[in-house]
Short mmCIF file of C-alpha atoms and ligand atoms in Angstrom, two decimals:
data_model
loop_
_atom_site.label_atom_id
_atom_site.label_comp_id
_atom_site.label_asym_id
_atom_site.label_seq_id
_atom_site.Cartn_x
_atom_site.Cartn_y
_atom_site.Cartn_z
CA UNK A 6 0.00 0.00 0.00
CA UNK A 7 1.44 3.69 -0.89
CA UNK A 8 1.18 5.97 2.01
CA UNK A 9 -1.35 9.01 1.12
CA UNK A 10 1.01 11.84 2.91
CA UNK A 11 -0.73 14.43 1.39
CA UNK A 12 -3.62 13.23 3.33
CA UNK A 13 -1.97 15.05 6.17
CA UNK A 14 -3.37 18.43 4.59
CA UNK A 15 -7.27 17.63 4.58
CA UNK A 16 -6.60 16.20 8.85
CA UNK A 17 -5.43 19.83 8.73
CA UNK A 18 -8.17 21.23 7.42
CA UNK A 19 -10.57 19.53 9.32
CA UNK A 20 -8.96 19.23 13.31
CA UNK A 21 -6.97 22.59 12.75
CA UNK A 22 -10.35 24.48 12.96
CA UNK A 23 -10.59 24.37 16.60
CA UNK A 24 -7.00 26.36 16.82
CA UNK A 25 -5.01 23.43 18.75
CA UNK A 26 -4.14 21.91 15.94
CA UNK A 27 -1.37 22.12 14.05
CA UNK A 28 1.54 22.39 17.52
CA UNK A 29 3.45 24.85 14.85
CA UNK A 30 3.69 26.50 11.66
CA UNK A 31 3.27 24.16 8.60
CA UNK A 32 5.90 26.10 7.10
CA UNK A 33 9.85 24.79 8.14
CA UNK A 34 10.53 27.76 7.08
CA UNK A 35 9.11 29.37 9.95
CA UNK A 36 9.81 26.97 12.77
CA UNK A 37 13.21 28.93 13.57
CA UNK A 38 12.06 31.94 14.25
CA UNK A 39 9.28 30.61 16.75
CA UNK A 40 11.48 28.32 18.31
CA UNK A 41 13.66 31.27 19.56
CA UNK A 42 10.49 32.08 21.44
CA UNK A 43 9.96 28.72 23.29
CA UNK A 44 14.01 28.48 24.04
CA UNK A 45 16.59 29.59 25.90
CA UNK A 46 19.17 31.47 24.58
CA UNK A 47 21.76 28.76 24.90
CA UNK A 48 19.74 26.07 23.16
CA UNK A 49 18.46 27.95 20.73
CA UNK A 50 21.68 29.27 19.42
CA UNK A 51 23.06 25.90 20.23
CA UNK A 52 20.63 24.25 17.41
CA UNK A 53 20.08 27.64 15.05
CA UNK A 54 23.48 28.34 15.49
CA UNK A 55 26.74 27.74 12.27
CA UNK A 56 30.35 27.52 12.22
CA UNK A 57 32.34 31.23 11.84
CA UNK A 58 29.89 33.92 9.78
CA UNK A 59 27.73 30.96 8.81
CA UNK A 60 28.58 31.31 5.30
CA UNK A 61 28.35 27.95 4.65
CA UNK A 62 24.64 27.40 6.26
CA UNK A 63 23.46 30.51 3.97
CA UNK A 64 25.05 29.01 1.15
CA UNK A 65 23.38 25.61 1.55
CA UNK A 66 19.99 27.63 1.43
CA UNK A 67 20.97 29.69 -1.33
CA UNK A 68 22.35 26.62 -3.32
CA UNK A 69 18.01 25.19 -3.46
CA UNK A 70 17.07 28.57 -4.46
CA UNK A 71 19.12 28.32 -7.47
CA UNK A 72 17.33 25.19 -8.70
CA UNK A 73 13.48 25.22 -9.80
CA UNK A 74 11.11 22.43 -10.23
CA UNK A 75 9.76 22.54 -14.01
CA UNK A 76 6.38 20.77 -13.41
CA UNK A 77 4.98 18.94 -16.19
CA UNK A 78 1.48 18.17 -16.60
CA UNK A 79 -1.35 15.76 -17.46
CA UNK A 80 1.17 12.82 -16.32
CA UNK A 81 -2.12 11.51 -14.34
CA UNK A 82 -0.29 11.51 -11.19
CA UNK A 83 -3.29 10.77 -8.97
CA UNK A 84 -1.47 7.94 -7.60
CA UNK A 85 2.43 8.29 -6.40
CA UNK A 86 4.57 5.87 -5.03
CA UNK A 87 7.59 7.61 -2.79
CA UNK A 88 8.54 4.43 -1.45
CA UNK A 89 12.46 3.26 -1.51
CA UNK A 90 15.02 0.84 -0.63
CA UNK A 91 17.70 1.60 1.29
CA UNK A 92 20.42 -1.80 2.15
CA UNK A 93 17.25 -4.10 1.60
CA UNK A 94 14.80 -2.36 3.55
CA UNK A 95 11.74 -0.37 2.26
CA UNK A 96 11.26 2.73 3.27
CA UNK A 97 7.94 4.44 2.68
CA UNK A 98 9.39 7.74 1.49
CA UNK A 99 13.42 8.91 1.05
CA UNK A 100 13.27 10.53 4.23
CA UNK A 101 15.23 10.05 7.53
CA UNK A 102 15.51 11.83 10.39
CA UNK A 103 18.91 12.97 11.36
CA UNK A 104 20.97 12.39 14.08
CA UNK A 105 21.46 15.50 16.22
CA UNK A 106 22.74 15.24 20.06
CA UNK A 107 21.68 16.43 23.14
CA UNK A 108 17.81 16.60 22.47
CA UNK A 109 17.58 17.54 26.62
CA UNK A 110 18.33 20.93 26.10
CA UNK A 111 15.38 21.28 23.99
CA UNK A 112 12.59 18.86 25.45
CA UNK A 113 12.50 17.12 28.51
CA UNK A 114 11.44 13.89 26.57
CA UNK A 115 14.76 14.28 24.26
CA UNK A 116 15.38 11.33 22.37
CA UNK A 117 12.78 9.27 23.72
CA UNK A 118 10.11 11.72 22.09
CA UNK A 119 11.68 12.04 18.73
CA UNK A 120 12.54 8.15 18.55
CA UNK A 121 8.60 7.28 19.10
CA UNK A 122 7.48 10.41 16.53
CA UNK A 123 9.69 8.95 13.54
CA UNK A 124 8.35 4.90 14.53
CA UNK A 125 5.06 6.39 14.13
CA UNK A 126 5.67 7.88 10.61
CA UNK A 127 7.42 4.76 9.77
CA UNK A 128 10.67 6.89 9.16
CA UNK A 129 14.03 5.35 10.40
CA UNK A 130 15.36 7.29 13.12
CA UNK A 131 19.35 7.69 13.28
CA UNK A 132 20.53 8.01 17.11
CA UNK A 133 23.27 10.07 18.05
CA UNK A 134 26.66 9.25 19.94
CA UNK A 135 25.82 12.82 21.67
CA UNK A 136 22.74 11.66 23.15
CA UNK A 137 21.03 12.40 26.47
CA UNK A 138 19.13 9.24 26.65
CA UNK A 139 20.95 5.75 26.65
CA UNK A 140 21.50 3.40 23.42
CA UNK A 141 18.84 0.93 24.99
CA UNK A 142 15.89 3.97 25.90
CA UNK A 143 15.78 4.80 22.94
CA UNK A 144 15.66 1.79 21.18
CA UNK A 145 12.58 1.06 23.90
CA UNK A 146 11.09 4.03 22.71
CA UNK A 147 11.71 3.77 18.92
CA UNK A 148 9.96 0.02 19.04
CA UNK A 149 9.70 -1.87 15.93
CA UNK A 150 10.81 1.14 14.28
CA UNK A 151 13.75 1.21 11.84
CA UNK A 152 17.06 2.98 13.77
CA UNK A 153 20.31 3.70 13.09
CA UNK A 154 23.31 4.31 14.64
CA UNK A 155 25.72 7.43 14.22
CA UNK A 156 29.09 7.26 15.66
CA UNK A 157 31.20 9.81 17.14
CA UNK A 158 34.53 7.65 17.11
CA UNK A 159 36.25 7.12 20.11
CA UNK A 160 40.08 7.16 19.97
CA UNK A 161 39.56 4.41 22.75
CA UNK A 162 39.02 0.70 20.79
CA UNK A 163 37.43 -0.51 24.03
CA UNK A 164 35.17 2.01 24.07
CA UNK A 165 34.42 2.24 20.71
CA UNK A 166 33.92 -1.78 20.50
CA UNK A 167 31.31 -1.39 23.36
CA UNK A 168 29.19 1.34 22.21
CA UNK A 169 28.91 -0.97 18.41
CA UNK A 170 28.25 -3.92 20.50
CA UNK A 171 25.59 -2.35 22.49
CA UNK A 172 23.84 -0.68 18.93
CA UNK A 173 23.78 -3.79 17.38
CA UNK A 174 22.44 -5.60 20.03
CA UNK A 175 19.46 -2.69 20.45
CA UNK A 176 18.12 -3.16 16.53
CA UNK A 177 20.38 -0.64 15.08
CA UNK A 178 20.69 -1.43 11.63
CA UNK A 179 22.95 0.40 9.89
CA UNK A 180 26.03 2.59 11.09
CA UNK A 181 26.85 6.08 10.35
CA UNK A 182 30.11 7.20 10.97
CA UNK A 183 30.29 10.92 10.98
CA UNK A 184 33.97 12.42 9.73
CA UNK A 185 33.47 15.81 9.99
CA UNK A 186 33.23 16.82 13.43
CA UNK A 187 35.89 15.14 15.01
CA UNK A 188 36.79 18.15 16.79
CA UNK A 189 34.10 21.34 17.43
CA UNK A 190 34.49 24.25 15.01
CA UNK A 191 34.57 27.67 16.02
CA UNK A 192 30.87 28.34 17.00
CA UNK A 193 31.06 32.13 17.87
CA UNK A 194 26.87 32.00 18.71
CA UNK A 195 28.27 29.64 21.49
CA UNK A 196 31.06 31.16 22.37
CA UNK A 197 29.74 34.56 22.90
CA UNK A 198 27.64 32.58 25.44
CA UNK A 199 30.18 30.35 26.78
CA UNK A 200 27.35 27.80 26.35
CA UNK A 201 28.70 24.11 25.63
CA UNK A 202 25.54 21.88 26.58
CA UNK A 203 28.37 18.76 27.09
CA UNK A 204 30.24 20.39 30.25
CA UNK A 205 26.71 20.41 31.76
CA UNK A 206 26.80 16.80 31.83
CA UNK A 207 24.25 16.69 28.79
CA UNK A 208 24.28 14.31 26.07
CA UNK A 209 26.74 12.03 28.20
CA UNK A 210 24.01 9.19 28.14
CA UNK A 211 25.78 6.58 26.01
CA UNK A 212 29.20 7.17 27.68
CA UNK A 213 27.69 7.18 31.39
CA UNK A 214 25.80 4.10 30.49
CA UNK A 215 29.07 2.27 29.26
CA UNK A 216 30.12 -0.55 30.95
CA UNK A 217 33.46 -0.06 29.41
CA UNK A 218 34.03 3.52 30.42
CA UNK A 219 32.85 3.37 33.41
CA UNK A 220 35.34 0.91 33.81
CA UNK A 221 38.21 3.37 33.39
CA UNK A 222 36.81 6.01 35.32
CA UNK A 223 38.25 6.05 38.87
CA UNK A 224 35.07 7.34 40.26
CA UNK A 225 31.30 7.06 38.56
CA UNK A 226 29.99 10.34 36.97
CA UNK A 227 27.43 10.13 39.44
CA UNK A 228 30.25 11.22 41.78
CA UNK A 229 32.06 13.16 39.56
CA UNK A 230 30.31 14.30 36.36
CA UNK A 231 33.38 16.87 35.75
CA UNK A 232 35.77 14.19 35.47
CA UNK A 233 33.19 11.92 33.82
CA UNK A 234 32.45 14.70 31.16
CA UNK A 235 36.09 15.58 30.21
CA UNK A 236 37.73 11.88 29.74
CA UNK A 237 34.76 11.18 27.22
CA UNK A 238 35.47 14.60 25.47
CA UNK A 239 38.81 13.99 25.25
CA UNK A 240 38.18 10.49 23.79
CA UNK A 241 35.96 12.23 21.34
CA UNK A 242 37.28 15.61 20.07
CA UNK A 243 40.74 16.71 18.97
CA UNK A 244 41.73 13.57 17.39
CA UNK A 245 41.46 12.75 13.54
CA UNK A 246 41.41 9.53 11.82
CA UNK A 247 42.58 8.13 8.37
CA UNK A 248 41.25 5.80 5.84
CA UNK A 249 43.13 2.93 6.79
CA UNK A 250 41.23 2.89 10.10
CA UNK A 251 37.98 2.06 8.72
CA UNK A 252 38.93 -1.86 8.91
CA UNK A 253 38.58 -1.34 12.36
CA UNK A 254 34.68 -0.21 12.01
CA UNK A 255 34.22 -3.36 9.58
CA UNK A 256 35.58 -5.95 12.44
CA UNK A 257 33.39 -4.35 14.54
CA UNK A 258 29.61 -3.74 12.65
CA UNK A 259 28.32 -6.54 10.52
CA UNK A 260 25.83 -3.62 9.02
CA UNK A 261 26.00 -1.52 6.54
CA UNK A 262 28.50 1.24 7.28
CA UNK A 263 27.80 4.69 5.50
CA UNK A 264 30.10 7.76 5.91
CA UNK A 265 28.42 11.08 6.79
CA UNK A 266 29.67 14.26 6.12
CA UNK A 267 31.58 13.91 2.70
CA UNK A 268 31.70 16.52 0.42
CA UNK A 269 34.98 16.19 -2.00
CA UNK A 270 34.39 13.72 -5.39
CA UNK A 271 37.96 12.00 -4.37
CA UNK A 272 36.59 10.84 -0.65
CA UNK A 273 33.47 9.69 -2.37
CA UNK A 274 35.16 7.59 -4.33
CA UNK A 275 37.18 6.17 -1.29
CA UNK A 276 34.53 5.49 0.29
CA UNK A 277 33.75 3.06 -2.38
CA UNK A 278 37.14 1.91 -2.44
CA UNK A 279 37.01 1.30 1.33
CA UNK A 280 34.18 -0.72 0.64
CA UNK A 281 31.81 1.54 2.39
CA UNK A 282 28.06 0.82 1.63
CA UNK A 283 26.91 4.70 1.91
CA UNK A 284 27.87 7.93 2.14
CA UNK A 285 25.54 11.17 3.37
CA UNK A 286 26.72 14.08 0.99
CA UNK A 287 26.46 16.67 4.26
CA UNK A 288 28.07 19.66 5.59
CA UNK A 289 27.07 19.19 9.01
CA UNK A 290 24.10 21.92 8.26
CA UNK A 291 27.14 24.56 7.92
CA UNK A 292 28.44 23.73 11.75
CA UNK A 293 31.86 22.76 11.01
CA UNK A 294 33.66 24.21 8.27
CA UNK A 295 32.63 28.23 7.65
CA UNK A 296 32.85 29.20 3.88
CA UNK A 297 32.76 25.97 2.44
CA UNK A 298 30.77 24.53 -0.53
CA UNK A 299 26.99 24.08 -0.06
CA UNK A 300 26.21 20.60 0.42
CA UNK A 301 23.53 20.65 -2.96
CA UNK A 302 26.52 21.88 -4.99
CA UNK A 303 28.58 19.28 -3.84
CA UNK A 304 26.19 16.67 -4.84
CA UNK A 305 25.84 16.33 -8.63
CA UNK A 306 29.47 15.78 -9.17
CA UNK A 307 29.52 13.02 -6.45
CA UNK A 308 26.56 11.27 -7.32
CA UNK A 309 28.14 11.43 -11.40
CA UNK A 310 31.34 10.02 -10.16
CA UNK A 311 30.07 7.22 -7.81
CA UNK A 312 25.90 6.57 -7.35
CA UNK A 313 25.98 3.83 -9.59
CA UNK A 314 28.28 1.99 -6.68
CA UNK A 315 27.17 3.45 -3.64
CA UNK A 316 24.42 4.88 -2.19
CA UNK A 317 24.51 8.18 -1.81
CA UNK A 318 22.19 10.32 0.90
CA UNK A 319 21.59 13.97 1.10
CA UNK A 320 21.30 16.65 4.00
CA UNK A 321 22.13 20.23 4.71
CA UNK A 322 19.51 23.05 4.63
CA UNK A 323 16.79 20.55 3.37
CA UNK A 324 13.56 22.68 4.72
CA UNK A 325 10.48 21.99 2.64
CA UNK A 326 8.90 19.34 0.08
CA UNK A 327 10.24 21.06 -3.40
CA UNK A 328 14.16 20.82 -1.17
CA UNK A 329 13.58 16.78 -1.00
CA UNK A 330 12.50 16.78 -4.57
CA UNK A 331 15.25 19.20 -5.70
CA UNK A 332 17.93 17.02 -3.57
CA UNK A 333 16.32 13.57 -4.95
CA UNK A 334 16.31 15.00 -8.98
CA UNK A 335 20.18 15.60 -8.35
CA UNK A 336 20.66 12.28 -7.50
CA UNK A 337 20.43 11.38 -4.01
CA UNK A 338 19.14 8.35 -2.95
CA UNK A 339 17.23 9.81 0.26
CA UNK A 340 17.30 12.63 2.18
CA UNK A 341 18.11 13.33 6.14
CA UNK A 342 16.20 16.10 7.61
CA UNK A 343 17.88 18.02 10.53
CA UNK A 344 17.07 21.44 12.35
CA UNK A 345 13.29 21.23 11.49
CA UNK A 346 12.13 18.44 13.52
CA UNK A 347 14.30 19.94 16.37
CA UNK A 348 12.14 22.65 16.29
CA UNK A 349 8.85 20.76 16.40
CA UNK A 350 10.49 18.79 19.51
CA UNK A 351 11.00 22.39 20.65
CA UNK A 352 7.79 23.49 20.28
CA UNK A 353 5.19 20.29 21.18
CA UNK A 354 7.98 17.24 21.94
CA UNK A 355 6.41 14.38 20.43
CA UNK A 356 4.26 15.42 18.56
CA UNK A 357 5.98 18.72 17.17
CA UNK A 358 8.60 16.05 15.74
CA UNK A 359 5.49 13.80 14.34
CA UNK A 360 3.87 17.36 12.88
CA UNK A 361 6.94 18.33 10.95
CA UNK A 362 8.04 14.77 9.73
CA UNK A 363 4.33 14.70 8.43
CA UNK A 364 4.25 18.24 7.08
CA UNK A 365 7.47 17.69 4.42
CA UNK A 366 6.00 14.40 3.45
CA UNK A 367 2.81 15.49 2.59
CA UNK A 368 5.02 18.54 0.73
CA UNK A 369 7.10 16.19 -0.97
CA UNK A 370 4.26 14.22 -1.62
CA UNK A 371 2.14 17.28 -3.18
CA UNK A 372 5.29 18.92 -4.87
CA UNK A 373 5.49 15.40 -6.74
CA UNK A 374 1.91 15.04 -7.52
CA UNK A 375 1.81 18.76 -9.38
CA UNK A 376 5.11 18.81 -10.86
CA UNK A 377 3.63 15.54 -12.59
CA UNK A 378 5.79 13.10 -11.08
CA UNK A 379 3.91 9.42 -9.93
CA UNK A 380 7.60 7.55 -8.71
CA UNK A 381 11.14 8.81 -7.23
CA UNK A 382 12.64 7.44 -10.48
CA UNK A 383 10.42 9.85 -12.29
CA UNK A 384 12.99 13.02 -10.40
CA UNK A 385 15.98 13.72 -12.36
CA UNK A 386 17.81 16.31 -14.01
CA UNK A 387 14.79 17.01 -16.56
CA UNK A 388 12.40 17.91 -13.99
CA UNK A 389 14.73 20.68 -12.50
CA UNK A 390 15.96 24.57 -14.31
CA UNK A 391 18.86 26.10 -13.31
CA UNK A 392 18.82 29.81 -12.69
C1 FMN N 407 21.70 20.85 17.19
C2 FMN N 407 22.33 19.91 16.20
C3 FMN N 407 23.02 18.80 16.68
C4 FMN N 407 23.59 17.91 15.77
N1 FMN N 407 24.20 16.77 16.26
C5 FMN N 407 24.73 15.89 15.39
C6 FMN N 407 25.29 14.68 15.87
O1 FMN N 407 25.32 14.43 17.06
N2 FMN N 407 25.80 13.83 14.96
C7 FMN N 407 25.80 14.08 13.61
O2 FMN N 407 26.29 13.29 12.81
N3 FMN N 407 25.24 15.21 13.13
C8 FMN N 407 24.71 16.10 13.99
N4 FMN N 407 24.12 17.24 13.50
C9 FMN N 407 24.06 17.45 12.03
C10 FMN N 407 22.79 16.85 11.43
O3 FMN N 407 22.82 15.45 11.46
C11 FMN N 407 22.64 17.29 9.96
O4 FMN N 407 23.80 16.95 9.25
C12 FMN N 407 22.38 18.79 9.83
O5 FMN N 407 21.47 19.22 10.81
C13 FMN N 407 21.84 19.10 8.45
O6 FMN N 407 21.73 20.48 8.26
P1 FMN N 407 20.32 21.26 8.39
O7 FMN N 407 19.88 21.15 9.80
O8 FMN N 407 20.69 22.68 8.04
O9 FMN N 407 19.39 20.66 7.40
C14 FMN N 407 23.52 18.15 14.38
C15 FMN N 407 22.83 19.27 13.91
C16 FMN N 407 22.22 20.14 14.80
C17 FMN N 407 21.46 21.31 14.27
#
């Protein structure tokens, strides 16, 4: 059966009447500007926030602005398919939700809230090493939902070996092993703060709960969370890693093991060299490297030189229906969406997440059905102008 998203619309129109209903703006767009009424100043800059002048965030907006659908019509598309396959699994639209850390400092129900919004859209959820809820919450919460795993690589092989065992173990299906954040860029909306959510003790919960770490700690974080906080940081930031490390990662998943955060047309095709199974064409949403290309530009040339071998997923200022179709026309296989489901977890927890998940599908699912387009396959570089 293909899902109806753009069903969501007529619910709309119907429950919205009484004014509770929808928990915030339809429009992604939007959903920054009225989450930096519902947050603190910390948290809000800590999500909204982009590496040096945030060149590179404007830029990844800019880049979808310069591509425009050219709808075609009397295709007869009354009846679309967006389903996919991603490593043998269906997936009832290309979208995922992307892994972002410390949830806590936006919702109380962090993780737990978000994992249970995306099993209820039937959208596979990818859990961050940052997180402020343990490996085997969330995996409670997401259910029989699909889930990933994104990695953070500790420099400790212990550690490292633990936190895989424990993912697989939880239903994580696939890894994602992000590269481009192995140590924090310079975040001036932080730093004018001083705010660092991780010397708070937040989004700790996968270390804390590590039987291995906790076995090199001389005393618990419960009775010493400073400590605690800065052996895991250390084993986490400051330290970069090379391609002949990703063996290690093999020996350790028996998953599929995408890269996220590539952006060059030589690492893509190391990846495939490496014998990777993915890669997430990604500039981190602009957080790590200030002036640098915009993800969408990046990913024509990428997908040219290696999407017949790899897969190849999409994120970076993805915030409305005609983005995902843009993206998907340029080749990527899916799409991850980031900032705008943090809002909706901002703004209504559980089901702010479920609102905006459902809100770009039925988008997508709309933007298909009037540009004329009944199947993904039908997306490509015909249906798009550049201007
Ligand atoms: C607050 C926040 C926290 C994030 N945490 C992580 C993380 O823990 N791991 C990771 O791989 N990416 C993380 N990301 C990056 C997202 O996965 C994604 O690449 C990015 O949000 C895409 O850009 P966009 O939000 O502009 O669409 C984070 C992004 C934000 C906004």
């Amino acid at each position: 059966m293909n899902e109806r998203f753009g069903g969501y619309q007529n619910e709309i129109y119907l429950h919205g009447l009484g004014g509770a209903y929808p928990p915030c703006s339809t429009d992604a767009t939007k959903l920054e500007a009225s989450a930096q009424q519902v947050l603190g100043a910390g948290p809000f800059s800590y999500v909204a926030g982009a590496a040096g002048s945030g060149a590179t965030a404007r830029a990844n907006r800019a880049a979808f602005d310069r591509w425009r659908l050219v709808p075609r019509m009397l295709t007869g598309a009354t009846e679309r398919d967006l389903s996919t396959t991603l490593f043998g699994t269906r997936l009832p639209a290309p979208l995922l939700v992307a892994p972002v850390g410390v949830q806590s400092i936006v919702h109380a129900e962090a993780e737990s809230a978000s994992a249970r919004a995306a099993a209820s859209v039937g959208l596979p959820y990818i859990l961050s090493t940052a997180s402020s809820t343990s490996i085997e919450d969330v995996a409670a919460a997401n259910g029989d939902g699909q889930r990933w795993f994104q990695l953070y690589w500790p420099s400790d092989s212990d550690v490292c070996a633990s936190i895989l065992a424990r993912a697989k173990s939880a239903g994580f299906s696939t890894l994602v092993v992000t590269l481009d954040t192995w140590t924090l860029a310079w975040r001036p909306s932080d730093l004018d703060q001083g705010y660092l959510p991780f010397l708070h003790g937040e989004g700790m919960a996968i270390p804390f709960s590590d039987p291995v770490f906790r076995g090199m700690l001389e005393k618990t974080p419960e009775e010493d969370m400073p400590a605690a906080v800065l052996r895991w940081i250390g084993m986490v930031t400051g330290t970069d890693r090379t391609w002949d490390r990703l063996p290690f990662l093999r020996e350790h998943w028996d998953g599929p093991i995408v890269l996220k955060g590539i952006q060059h047309v030589d690492d893509a095709r190391r990846a495939v060299e490496a014998g990777m199974d993915g890669i997430v064409v990604s500039n981190h949403g602009g957080r790590q490297v200030d002036g640098a290309i915009a993800a969408l530009d990046a990913l024509p040339g990428i997908v040219a030189a290696v999407g017949d071998r790899i897969e190849v997923l999409f994120d970076s200022g993805v915030r409305t229906g005609a983005d995902f179709a843009k993206a998907l026309a340029l080749g990527a296989k899916a799409v991850l969406l980031g900032r705008p489901w943090v809002y909706g977890l901002a703004h209504a927890g559980e089901a702010g997440v479920r609102h905006v998940l459902r809100s770009l599908l039925a988008e997508l699912d709309l933007t298909m059905a009037l540009s004329g387009h009944h199947v993904l396959a039908d997306l490509g570089p015909d249906s798009l102008a550049h201007t």
